[in-house]
């Protein structure tokens, strides 16, 4: 078989004539449809980046790459660091199997419902008979969905191995050959476990860089700090009182901090959200994140208290 892109269809008659004139046996030719640009029929091209960036999902994916490049020192070149180029996905931490799985379904399907294939299943299932004639559009959002499913299925140790280089490049952890011996190893495991599906790409681990910042250097999202701490008339008083409750815990776990907060809320006669948002901003510097009690447990008692104290001092 000669399997190639549809653009070579026009070359085929000439090649057939040449082969026949030389007395060579003819192969079976198969011409596959090209990958079309997002939302259009034209062929996907690395030279049309400016056009594609007007499409929301494509622009979002590109922005993720730009942010990651800034954090890790990746060289940004439009010719190579571009969502049309395979290397872009390698840099962001996409799994090869996820990318292959998605590309397989651009112009081919096994049936009306099956989407996930291992490499062996791809080999066993693929047939030219089910290749479509029409080109399929590249959908960044669907590609990320495939990546998220593949990432979710990985064992914890493999996720750590994938995420570690990004943390090391950003200066969050040491660049150790044997990561299991690093003092940061357990914390990285805990973060990945708590973040769960929030980590779709290996590079997403950098969204939780606040866990690796020295307590006295924690940066705050200005808008979140202003809204949840400075503008809230009772935030400082509630935080100060709850901080004392946390300091008295003999065991500092997700379960114990949750029980402590529930008891505090009941004793104060307040609603849960009157303290939880201020607490999150004070210990992470951010308005959103994974479970608050997992966050406190991962930081530990000493860091949690130090960060609350610092937030209070800045109010």
PDB file of C-alpha atoms in Angstrom:
ATOM      1  CA  UNK A   1       0.000   0.000   0.000  1.00  0.00           C
ATOM      2  CA  UNK A   2       0.930   3.638  -0.532  1.00  0.00           C
ATOM      3  CA  UNK A   3      -0.979   5.683   2.046  1.00  0.00           C
ATOM      4  CA  UNK A   4      -0.580   9.432   1.808  1.00  0.00           C
ATOM      5  CA  UNK A   5      -2.369  12.773   1.928  1.00  0.00           C
ATOM      6  CA  UNK A   6      -5.086  13.738  -0.531  1.00  0.00           C
ATOM      7  CA  UNK A   7      -2.811  16.451  -1.977  1.00  0.00           C
ATOM      8  CA  UNK A   8      -0.848  13.708  -3.737  1.00  0.00           C
ATOM      9  CA  UNK A   9      -3.871  12.362  -5.576  1.00  0.00           C
ATOM     10  CA  UNK A  10      -3.012  14.423  -8.646  1.00  0.00           C
ATOM     11  CA  UNK A  11       0.453  12.825  -8.742  1.00  0.00           C
ATOM     12  CA  UNK A  12      -0.912   9.308  -8.849  1.00  0.00           C
ATOM     13  CA  UNK A  13      -1.695   8.921 -12.599  1.00  0.00           C
ATOM     14  CA  UNK A  14       1.805  10.033 -13.562  1.00  0.00           C
ATOM     15  CA  UNK A  15       3.377   7.649 -11.055  1.00  0.00           C
ATOM     16  CA  UNK A  16       1.177   4.816 -12.301  1.00  0.00           C
ATOM     17  CA  UNK A  17       2.257   5.458 -15.903  1.00  0.00           C
ATOM     18  CA  UNK A  18       5.918   5.504 -14.908  1.00  0.00           C
ATOM     19  CA  UNK A  19       5.604   2.260 -12.939  1.00  0.00           C
ATOM     20  CA  UNK A  20       3.761   0.543 -15.781  1.00  0.00           C
ATOM     21  CA  UNK A  21       6.285   1.677 -18.382  1.00  0.00           C
ATOM     22  CA  UNK A  22       9.096   0.242 -16.272  1.00  0.00           C
ATOM     23  CA  UNK A  23       7.224  -3.001 -15.715  1.00  0.00           C
ATOM     24  CA  UNK A  24       6.859  -2.591 -11.964  1.00  0.00           C
ATOM     25  CA  UNK A  25       3.834  -3.999 -10.111  1.00  0.00           C
ATOM     26  CA  UNK A  26       1.411  -1.317  -8.953  1.00  0.00           C
ATOM     27  CA  UNK A  27       0.775  -0.799  -5.236  1.00  0.00           C
ATOM     28  CA  UNK A  28      -2.654  -0.059  -3.841  1.00  0.00           C
ATOM     29  CA  UNK A  29      -2.970   3.697  -3.380  1.00  0.00           C
ATOM     30  CA  UNK A  30      -4.941   5.282  -0.539  1.00  0.00           C
ATOM     31  CA  UNK A  31      -5.306   9.030  -0.107  1.00  0.00           C
ATOM     32  CA  UNK A  32      -6.328  10.387   3.282  1.00  0.00           C
ATOM     33  CA  UNK A  33      -8.185  13.672   3.847  1.00  0.00           C
ATOM     34  CA  UNK A  34      -6.141  16.488   5.350  1.00  0.00           C
ATOM     35  CA  UNK A  35      -6.788  18.029   8.767  1.00  0.00           C
ATOM     36  CA  UNK A  36      -8.879  21.160   8.290  1.00  0.00           C
ATOM     37  CA  UNK A  37      -8.477  24.398  10.221  1.00  0.00           C
ATOM     38  CA  UNK A  38     -10.759  25.087  13.216  1.00  0.00           C
ATOM     39  CA  UNK A  39     -14.288  25.748  12.008  1.00  0.00           C
ATOM     40  CA  UNK A  40     -13.396  25.811   8.312  1.00  0.00           C
ATOM     41  CA  UNK A  41     -12.752  23.608   5.262  1.00  0.00           C
ATOM     42  CA  UNK A  42      -9.235  24.863   4.447  1.00  0.00           C
ATOM     43  CA  UNK A  43      -6.148  22.845   5.311  1.00  0.00           C
ATOM     44  CA  UNK A  44      -4.602  23.493   8.737  1.00  0.00           C
ATOM     45  CA  UNK A  45      -1.442  25.550   8.254  1.00  0.00           C
ATOM     46  CA  UNK A  46       1.253  26.834  10.612  1.00  0.00           C
ATOM     47  CA  UNK A  47       1.345  30.037   8.581  1.00  0.00           C
ATOM     48  CA  UNK A  48      -2.205  31.018   9.535  1.00  0.00           C
ATOM     49  CA  UNK A  49      -1.688  31.346  13.282  1.00  0.00           C
ATOM     50  CA  UNK A  50      -3.045  34.907  13.414  1.00  0.00           C
ATOM     51  CA  UNK A  51      -6.278  33.744  11.799  1.00  0.00           C
ATOM     52  CA  UNK A  52      -6.698  30.790  14.171  1.00  0.00           C
ATOM     53  CA  UNK A  53      -6.121  32.953  17.241  1.00  0.00           C
ATOM     54  CA  UNK A  54      -9.463  34.601  16.550  1.00  0.00           C
ATOM     55  CA  UNK A  55     -11.056  31.266  17.448  1.00  0.00           C
ATOM     56  CA  UNK A  56     -11.678  31.048  21.222  1.00  0.00           C
ATOM     57  CA  UNK A  57     -10.504  27.491  21.948  1.00  0.00           C
ATOM     58  CA  UNK A  58      -7.420  27.800  19.769  1.00  0.00           C
ATOM     59  CA  UNK A  59      -6.499  31.111  21.394  1.00  0.00           C
ATOM     60  CA  UNK A  60      -6.971  29.586  24.853  1.00  0.00           C
ATOM     61  CA  UNK A  61      -4.636  26.696  24.049  1.00  0.00           C
ATOM     62  CA  UNK A  62      -2.057  29.081  22.626  1.00  0.00           C
ATOM     63  CA  UNK A  63      -2.265  31.243  25.772  1.00  0.00           C
ATOM     64  CA  UNK A  64      -1.589  28.213  27.972  1.00  0.00           C
ATOM     65  CA  UNK A  65       1.546  27.585  25.966  1.00  0.00           C
ATOM     66  CA  UNK A  66       2.707  31.191  26.221  1.00  0.00           C
ATOM     67  CA  UNK A  67       2.239  31.232  29.991  1.00  0.00           C
ATOM     68  CA  UNK A  68       4.103  27.952  30.386  1.00  0.00           C
ATOM     69  CA  UNK A  69       6.942  29.198  28.205  1.00  0.00           C
ATOM     70  CA  UNK A  70       7.362  32.276  30.398  1.00  0.00           C
ATOM     71  CA  UNK A  71       7.478  30.176  33.565  1.00  0.00           C
ATOM     72  CA  UNK A  72       9.888  27.516  32.316  1.00  0.00           C
ATOM     73  CA  UNK A  73      12.094  29.359  29.847  1.00  0.00           C
ATOM     74  CA  UNK A  74      10.878  27.558  26.726  1.00  0.00           C
ATOM     75  CA  UNK A  75      12.093  29.303  23.577  1.00  0.00           C
ATOM     76  CA  UNK A  76       9.059  30.743  21.799  1.00  0.00           C
ATOM     77  CA  UNK A  77       9.256  30.718  18.015  1.00  0.00           C
ATOM     78  CA  UNK A  78       6.101  30.942  15.933  1.00  0.00           C
ATOM     79  CA  UNK A  79       7.577  28.421  13.498  1.00  0.00           C
ATOM     80  CA  UNK A  80       7.950  25.765  16.188  1.00  0.00           C
ATOM     81  CA  UNK A  81       5.978  26.825  19.282  1.00  0.00           C
ATOM     82  CA  UNK A  82       2.623  26.834  17.585  1.00  0.00           C
ATOM     83  CA  UNK A  83      -0.524  24.711  18.222  1.00  0.00           C
ATOM     84  CA  UNK A  84      -0.316  23.496  14.620  1.00  0.00           C
ATOM     85  CA  UNK A  85       3.086  21.893  15.349  1.00  0.00           C
ATOM     86  CA  UNK A  86       3.359  18.579  17.228  1.00  0.00           C
ATOM     87  CA  UNK A  87       6.304  19.856  19.275  1.00  0.00           C
ATOM     88  CA  UNK A  88       4.013  22.429  20.904  1.00  0.00           C
ATOM     89  CA  UNK A  89       2.066  19.647  22.594  1.00  0.00           C
ATOM     90  CA  UNK A  90       5.208  17.901  23.756  1.00  0.00           C
ATOM     91  CA  UNK A  91       6.319  21.111  25.478  1.00  0.00           C
ATOM     92  CA  UNK A  92       2.950  21.528  27.228  1.00  0.00           C
ATOM     93  CA  UNK A  93       2.995  17.982  28.584  1.00  0.00           C
ATOM     94  CA  UNK A  94       0.477  16.262  26.331  1.00  0.00           C
ATOM     95  CA  UNK A  95       0.703  12.486  26.313  1.00  0.00           C
ATOM     96  CA  UNK A  96       1.730  10.987  22.948  1.00  0.00           C
ATOM     97  CA  UNK A  97      -1.049   8.399  23.239  1.00  0.00           C
ATOM     98  CA  UNK A  98      -3.660  11.109  23.778  1.00  0.00           C
ATOM     99  CA  UNK A  99      -2.506  13.021  20.699  1.00  0.00           C
ATOM    100  CA  UNK A 100      -2.418   9.838  18.607  1.00  0.00           C
ATOM    101  CA  UNK A 101      -5.873   8.872  19.839  1.00  0.00           C
ATOM    102  CA  UNK A 102      -7.309  12.233  18.827  1.00  0.00           C
ATOM    103  CA  UNK A 103      -5.594  12.305  15.435  1.00  0.00           C
ATOM    104  CA  UNK A 104      -6.826   8.781  14.710  1.00  0.00           C
ATOM    105  CA  UNK A 105     -10.410  10.006  14.851  1.00  0.00           C
ATOM    106  CA  UNK A 106      -9.850  12.905  12.460  1.00  0.00           C
ATOM    107  CA  UNK A 107     -11.246  11.264   9.352  1.00  0.00           C
ATOM    108  CA  UNK A 108     -11.757   7.742  10.724  1.00  0.00           C
ATOM    109  CA  UNK A 109     -14.057   5.995  13.182  1.00  0.00           C
ATOM    110  CA  UNK A 110     -14.626   2.455  14.358  1.00  0.00           C
ATOM    111  CA  UNK A 111     -18.302   2.981  15.111  1.00  0.00           C
ATOM    112  CA  UNK A 112     -20.675   5.659  16.373  1.00  0.00           C
ATOM    113  CA  UNK A 113     -19.529   5.614  20.002  1.00  0.00           C
ATOM    114  CA  UNK A 114     -15.991   4.295  20.579  1.00  0.00           C
ATOM    115  CA  UNK A 115     -13.444   7.062  21.106  1.00  0.00           C
ATOM    116  CA  UNK A 116     -10.683   5.812  23.382  1.00  0.00           C
ATOM    117  CA  UNK A 117      -8.064   3.479  21.923  1.00  0.00           C
ATOM    118  CA  UNK A 118      -4.752   2.172  23.184  1.00  0.00           C
ATOM    119  CA  UNK A 119      -1.995   1.934  20.594  1.00  0.00           C
ATOM    120  CA  UNK A 120      -2.588  -1.784  20.225  1.00  0.00           C
ATOM    121  CA  UNK A 121      -6.308  -1.213  19.775  1.00  0.00           C
ATOM    122  CA  UNK A 122      -5.546   1.406  17.125  1.00  0.00           C
ATOM    123  CA  UNK A 123      -3.459  -1.117  15.204  1.00  0.00           C
ATOM    124  CA  UNK A 124      -6.070  -3.838  15.512  1.00  0.00           C
ATOM    125  CA  UNK A 125      -9.075  -1.629  14.702  1.00  0.00           C
ATOM    126  CA  UNK A 126      -7.877   0.642  11.908  1.00  0.00           C
ATOM    127  CA  UNK A 127      -8.975  -0.030   8.351  1.00  0.00           C
ATOM    128  CA  UNK A 128      -8.896   2.130   5.247  1.00  0.00           C
ATOM    129  CA  UNK A 129     -12.486   1.156   4.549  1.00  0.00           C
ATOM    130  CA  UNK A 130     -13.734   3.448   7.339  1.00  0.00           C
ATOM    131  CA  UNK A 131     -11.665   6.487   6.394  1.00  0.00           C
ATOM    132  CA  UNK A 132     -13.913   9.393   5.458  1.00  0.00           C
ATOM    133  CA  UNK A 133     -13.505  11.355   2.250  1.00  0.00           C
ATOM    134  CA  UNK A 134     -14.189  14.757   3.779  1.00  0.00           C
ATOM    135  CA  UNK A 135     -11.531  16.521   5.887  1.00  0.00           C
ATOM    136  CA  UNK A 136     -12.172  16.855   9.629  1.00  0.00           C
ATOM    137  CA  UNK A 137     -11.633  20.148  11.454  1.00  0.00           C
ATOM    138  CA  UNK A 138      -9.060  20.409  14.208  1.00  0.00           C
ATOM    139  CA  UNK A 139     -10.868  20.980  17.515  1.00  0.00           C
ATOM    140  CA  UNK A 140      -8.514  22.138  20.321  1.00  0.00           C
ATOM    141  CA  UNK A 141     -11.170  21.652  22.998  1.00  0.00           C
ATOM    142  CA  UNK A 142     -11.749  18.035  22.018  1.00  0.00           C
ATOM    143  CA  UNK A 143      -8.016  17.358  21.926  1.00  0.00           C
ATOM    144  CA  UNK A 144      -7.708  18.665  25.498  1.00  0.00           C
ATOM    145  CA  UNK A 145     -10.637  16.422  26.498  1.00  0.00           C
ATOM    146  CA  UNK A 146      -8.768  13.382  25.161  1.00  0.00           C
ATOM    147  CA  UNK A 147      -5.645  14.481  27.012  1.00  0.00           C
ATOM    148  CA  UNK A 148      -7.602  14.910  30.254  1.00  0.00           C
ATOM    149  CA  UNK A 149      -8.985  11.368  30.044  1.00  0.00           C
ATOM    150  CA  UNK A 150      -5.588   9.867  29.320  1.00  0.00           C
ATOM    151  CA  UNK A 151      -3.967  11.872  32.112  1.00  0.00           C
ATOM    152  CA  UNK A 152      -6.630  10.808  34.593  1.00  0.00           C
ATOM    153  CA  UNK A 153      -5.885   7.127  33.946  1.00  0.00           C
ATOM    154  CA  UNK A 154      -2.165   7.391  34.667  1.00  0.00           C
ATOM    155  CA  UNK A 155      -0.799   5.997  37.949  1.00  0.00           C
ATOM    156  CA  UNK A 156       0.362   8.608  40.450  1.00  0.00           C
ATOM    157  CA  UNK A 157       4.059   7.810  40.020  1.00  0.00           C
ATOM    158  CA  UNK A 158       3.863   8.443  36.288  1.00  0.00           C
ATOM    159  CA  UNK A 159       2.063  11.744  36.829  1.00  0.00           C
ATOM    160  CA  UNK A 160       4.804  12.825  39.218  1.00  0.00           C
ATOM    161  CA  UNK A 161       7.458  11.889  36.657  1.00  0.00           C
ATOM    162  CA  UNK A 162       5.676  13.953  33.985  1.00  0.00           C
ATOM    163  CA  UNK A 163       5.081  17.004  36.179  1.00  0.00           C
ATOM    164  CA  UNK A 164       8.471  17.126  37.862  1.00  0.00           C
ATOM    165  CA  UNK A 165      10.461  18.659  34.955  1.00  0.00           C
ATOM    166  CA  UNK A 166       8.045  21.607  34.793  1.00  0.00           C
ATOM    167  CA  UNK A 167       8.398  22.277  38.503  1.00  0.00           C
ATOM    168  CA  UNK A 168      12.176  21.998  38.203  1.00  0.00           C
ATOM    169  CA  UNK A 169      12.301  24.375  35.220  1.00  0.00           C
ATOM    170  CA  UNK A 170      10.256  26.919  37.184  1.00  0.00           C
ATOM    171  CA  UNK A 171      12.569  26.605  40.186  1.00  0.00           C
ATOM    172  CA  UNK A 172       9.923  25.061  42.445  1.00  0.00           C
ATOM    173  CA  UNK A 173      11.814  21.800  43.096  1.00  0.00           C
ATOM    174  CA  UNK A 174      15.325  20.475  42.634  1.00  0.00           C
ATOM    175  CA  UNK A 175      16.273  18.907  39.313  1.00  0.00           C
ATOM    176  CA  UNK A 176      16.917  15.498  40.891  1.00  0.00           C
ATOM    177  CA  UNK A 177      17.586  12.375  38.851  1.00  0.00           C
ATOM    178  CA  UNK A 178      15.914  10.247  41.531  1.00  0.00           C
ATOM    179  CA  UNK A 179      12.849  12.333  42.370  1.00  0.00           C
ATOM    180  CA  UNK A 180      11.678   9.868  45.025  1.00  0.00           C
ATOM    181  CA  UNK A 181      14.604  10.972  47.216  1.00  0.00           C
ATOM    182  CA  UNK A 182      13.791  14.660  46.898  1.00  0.00           C
ATOM    183  CA  UNK A 183      12.373  16.417  49.981  1.00  0.00           C
ATOM    184  CA  UNK A 184       9.620  17.730  47.689  1.00  0.00           C
ATOM    185  CA  UNK A 185       8.499  14.312  46.433  1.00  0.00           C
ATOM    186  CA  UNK A 186       5.731  13.670  48.961  1.00  0.00           C
ATOM    187  CA  UNK A 187       4.347  17.187  48.556  1.00  0.00           C
ATOM    188  CA  UNK A 188       4.206  16.818  44.765  1.00  0.00           C
ATOM    189  CA  UNK A 189       2.357  13.521  45.199  1.00  0.00           C
ATOM    190  CA  UNK A 190      -0.112  15.165  47.571  1.00  0.00           C
ATOM    191  CA  UNK A 191      -0.739  18.102  45.243  1.00  0.00           C
ATOM    192  CA  UNK A 192      -1.339  15.892  42.206  1.00  0.00           C
ATOM    193  CA  UNK A 193      -3.701  13.681  44.196  1.00  0.00           C
ATOM    194  CA  UNK A 194      -5.653  16.638  45.594  1.00  0.00           C
ATOM    195  CA  UNK A 195      -5.753  18.491  42.263  1.00  0.00           C
ATOM    196  CA  UNK A 196      -6.986  15.368  40.462  1.00  0.00           C
ATOM    197  CA  UNK A 197      -8.693  16.374  37.185  1.00  0.00           C
ATOM    198  CA  UNK A 198      -7.483  19.965  37.508  1.00  0.00           C
ATOM    199  CA  UNK A 199      -4.189  18.677  36.106  1.00  0.00           C
ATOM    200  CA  UNK A 200      -5.043  17.922  32.489  1.00  0.00           C
ATOM    201  CA  UNK A 201      -1.564  18.612  31.127  1.00  0.00           C
ATOM    202  CA  UNK A 202       1.705  17.966  32.905  1.00  0.00           C
ATOM    203  CA  UNK A 203       2.417  21.697  32.729  1.00  0.00           C
ATOM    204  CA  UNK A 204      -0.758  22.410  34.711  1.00  0.00           C
ATOM    205  CA  UNK A 205       1.158  21.522  37.869  1.00  0.00           C
ATOM    206  CA  UNK A 206       2.530  25.084  37.816  1.00  0.00           C
ATOM    207  CA  UNK A 207      -0.917  26.397  38.701  1.00  0.00           C
ATOM    208  CA  UNK A 208      -0.109  25.148  42.205  1.00  0.00           C
ATOM    209  CA  UNK A 209       3.280  26.810  42.545  1.00  0.00           C
ATOM    210  CA  UNK A 210       2.069  28.559  45.705  1.00  0.00           C
ATOM    211  CA  UNK A 211       2.837  25.366  47.624  1.00  0.00           C
ATOM    212  CA  UNK A 212       6.542  25.800  46.881  1.00  0.00           C
ATOM    213  CA  UNK A 213       6.874  29.494  47.736  1.00  0.00           C
ATOM    214  CA  UNK A 214       8.448  30.556  51.021  1.00  0.00           C
ATOM    215  CA  UNK A 215       5.700  31.672  53.416  1.00  0.00           C
ATOM    216  CA  UNK A 216       7.097  35.192  53.626  1.00  0.00           C
ATOM    217  CA  UNK A 217       7.268  35.552  49.841  1.00  0.00           C
ATOM    218  CA  UNK A 218       3.785  34.345  48.918  1.00  0.00           C
ATOM    219  CA  UNK A 219       2.354  36.642  46.228  1.00  0.00           C
ATOM    220  CA  UNK A 220      -1.309  37.596  46.411  1.00  0.00           C
ATOM    221  CA  UNK A 221      -3.763  38.083  43.599  1.00  0.00           C
ATOM    222  CA  UNK A 222      -4.473  41.806  44.154  1.00  0.00           C
ATOM    223  CA  UNK A 223      -8.142  41.570  43.183  1.00  0.00           C
ATOM    224  CA  UNK A 224      -8.755  38.518  45.366  1.00  0.00           C
ATOM    225  CA  UNK A 225      -6.899  39.999  48.343  1.00  0.00           C
ATOM    226  CA  UNK A 226      -8.819  43.249  48.069  1.00  0.00           C
ATOM    227  CA  UNK A 227     -12.224  41.585  47.716  1.00  0.00           C
ATOM    228  CA  UNK A 228     -11.893  38.755  50.222  1.00  0.00           C
ATOM    229  CA  UNK A 229      -9.750  40.414  52.856  1.00  0.00           C
ATOM    230  CA  UNK A 230      -9.487  44.206  52.682  1.00  0.00           C
ATOM    231  CA  UNK A 231     -13.069  45.016  51.710  1.00  0.00           C
ATOM    232  CA  UNK A 232     -14.671  42.447  53.997  1.00  0.00           C
ATOM    233  CA  UNK A 233     -15.328  44.200  57.336  1.00  0.00           C
ATOM    234  CA  UNK A 234     -15.278  40.983  59.382  1.00  0.00           C
ATOM    235  CA  UNK A 235     -12.626  38.971  57.508  1.00  0.00           C
ATOM    236  CA  UNK A 236      -9.665  40.032  59.647  1.00  0.00           C
ATOM    237  CA  UNK A 237     -11.407  39.328  62.941  1.00  0.00           C
ATOM    238  CA  UNK A 238     -12.710  35.939  61.792  1.00  0.00           C
ATOM    239  CA  UNK A 239      -9.325  34.930  60.390  1.00  0.00           C
ATOM    240  CA  UNK A 240      -7.565  35.949  63.593  1.00  0.00           C
ATOM    241  CA  UNK A 241      -9.935  33.893  65.736  1.00  0.00           C
ATOM    242  CA  UNK A 242      -9.846  30.872  63.443  1.00  0.00           C
ATOM    243  CA  UNK A 243      -6.065  31.054  63.333  1.00  0.00           C
ATOM    244  CA  UNK A 244      -6.044  30.500  67.107  1.00  0.00           C
ATOM    245  CA  UNK A 245      -8.260  27.448  66.689  1.00  0.00           C
ATOM    246  CA  UNK A 246      -5.904  25.999  64.067  1.00  0.00           C
ATOM    247  CA  UNK A 247      -2.877  26.601  66.284  1.00  0.00           C
ATOM    248  CA  UNK A 248      -4.378  24.400  68.998  1.00  0.00           C
ATOM    249  CA  UNK A 249      -4.873  21.337  66.789  1.00  0.00           C
ATOM    250  CA  UNK A 250      -2.739  18.421  67.938  1.00  0.00           C
ATOM    251  CA  UNK A 251      -3.204  16.712  64.577  1.00  0.00           C
ATOM    252  CA  UNK A 252      -3.189  18.831  61.432  1.00  0.00           C
ATOM    253  CA  UNK A 253      -4.954  16.875  58.688  1.00  0.00           C
ATOM    254  CA  UNK A 254      -7.669  17.527  56.123  1.00  0.00           C
ATOM    255  CA  UNK A 255     -10.193  15.862  58.413  1.00  0.00           C
ATOM    256  CA  UNK A 256      -9.143  17.714  61.568  1.00  0.00           C
ATOM    257  CA  UNK A 257      -9.042  21.148  59.899  1.00  0.00           C
ATOM    258  CA  UNK A 258     -12.463  20.557  58.354  1.00  0.00           C
ATOM    259  CA  UNK A 259     -13.907  19.604  61.739  1.00  0.00           C
ATOM    260  CA  UNK A 260     -12.238  22.655  63.272  1.00  0.00           C
ATOM    261  CA  UNK A 261     -13.755  25.012  60.706  1.00  0.00           C
ATOM    262  CA  UNK A 262     -17.226  23.492  61.028  1.00  0.00           C
ATOM    263  CA  UNK A 263     -17.098  23.929  64.787  1.00  0.00           C
ATOM    264  CA  UNK A 264     -15.849  27.500  64.380  1.00  0.00           C
ATOM    265  CA  UNK A 265     -18.626  28.416  61.934  1.00  0.00           C
ATOM    266  CA  UNK A 266     -21.269  26.995  64.267  1.00  0.00           C
ATOM    267  CA  UNK A 267     -19.851  28.740  67.325  1.00  0.00           C
ATOM    268  CA  UNK A 268     -19.711  32.092  65.510  1.00  0.00           C
ATOM    269  CA  UNK A 269     -23.158  31.724  63.987  1.00  0.00           C
ATOM    270  CA  UNK A 270     -21.834  32.582  60.542  1.00  0.00           C
ATOM    271  CA  UNK A 271     -22.054  31.049  57.105  1.00  0.00           C
ATOM    272  CA  UNK A 272     -19.276  28.882  55.741  1.00  0.00           C
ATOM    273  CA  UNK A 273     -18.414  31.261  52.899  1.00  0.00           C
ATOM    274  CA  UNK A 274     -17.867  34.153  55.315  1.00  0.00           C
ATOM    275  CA  UNK A 275     -14.516  32.626  56.294  1.00  0.00           C
ATOM    276  CA  UNK A 276     -13.525  30.086  53.636  1.00  0.00           C
ATOM    277  CA  UNK A 277     -12.727  32.586  50.854  1.00  0.00           C
ATOM    278  CA  UNK A 278     -10.618  34.789  53.097  1.00  0.00           C
ATOM    279  CA  UNK A 279      -8.835  31.717  54.415  1.00  0.00           C
ATOM    280  CA  UNK A 280      -8.013  30.484  50.906  1.00  0.00           C
ATOM    281  CA  UNK A 281      -6.593  33.804  49.755  1.00  0.00           C
ATOM    282  CA  UNK A 282      -4.537  34.150  52.920  1.00  0.00           C
ATOM    283  CA  UNK A 283      -2.798  30.761  52.557  1.00  0.00           C
ATOM    284  CA  UNK A 284      -2.565  30.420  48.758  1.00  0.00           C
ATOM    285  CA  UNK A 285      -2.711  33.994  47.492  1.00  0.00           C
ATOM    286  CA  UNK A 286      -5.392  32.916  45.023  1.00  0.00           C
ATOM    287  CA  UNK A 287      -9.169  32.969  44.816  1.00  0.00           C
ATOM    288  CA  UNK A 288      -9.574  29.401  43.553  1.00  0.00           C
ATOM    289  CA  UNK A 289      -7.918  26.036  44.002  1.00  0.00           C
ATOM    290  CA  UNK A 290      -8.618  22.495  45.073  1.00  0.00           C
ATOM    291  CA  UNK A 291     -10.108  21.487  48.436  1.00  0.00           C
ATOM    292  CA  UNK A 292      -9.389  23.951  51.229  1.00  0.00           C
ATOM    293  CA  UNK A 293      -8.716  21.267  53.806  1.00  0.00           C
ATOM    294  CA  UNK A 294      -6.376  19.335  51.532  1.00  0.00           C
ATOM    295  CA  UNK A 295      -4.607  22.641  50.966  1.00  0.00           C
ATOM    296  CA  UNK A 296      -4.103  23.238  54.685  1.00  0.00           C
ATOM    297  CA  UNK A 297      -2.938  19.667  55.265  1.00  0.00           C
ATOM    298  CA  UNK A 298      -0.387  19.834  52.449  1.00  0.00           C
ATOM    299  CA  UNK A 299       0.987  23.171  53.659  1.00  0.00           C
ATOM    300  CA  UNK A 300       1.157  21.916  57.213  1.00  0.00           C
ATOM    301  CA  UNK A 301       0.351  23.701  60.448  1.00  0.00           C
ATOM    302  CA  UNK A 302       3.423  25.915  60.631  1.00  0.00           C
ATOM    303  CA  UNK A 303       3.138  27.280  57.085  1.00  0.00           C
ATOM    304  CA  UNK A 304      -0.625  27.695  57.288  1.00  0.00           C
ATOM    305  CA  UNK A 305      -0.343  29.787  60.451  1.00  0.00           C
ATOM    306  CA  UNK A 306       2.569  31.811  59.088  1.00  0.00           C
ATOM    307  CA  UNK A 307       0.660  32.632  55.917  1.00  0.00           C
ATOM    308  CA  UNK A 308      -2.447  33.688  57.818  1.00  0.00           C
ATOM    309  CA  UNK A 309      -0.299  35.922  60.026  1.00  0.00           C
ATOM    310  CA  UNK A 310       1.283  37.532  56.984  1.00  0.00           C
ATOM    311  CA  UNK A 311      -2.083  38.160  55.333  1.00  0.00           C
ATOM    312  CA  UNK A 312      -3.391  39.754  58.531  1.00  0.00           C
ATOM    313  CA  UNK A 313      -0.335  42.004  58.721  1.00  0.00           C
ATOM    314  CA  UNK A 314      -1.014  43.300  55.211  1.00  0.00           C
ATOM    315  CA  UNK A 315      -4.673  44.142  55.781  1.00  0.00           C
TER     316      UNK A 315
END
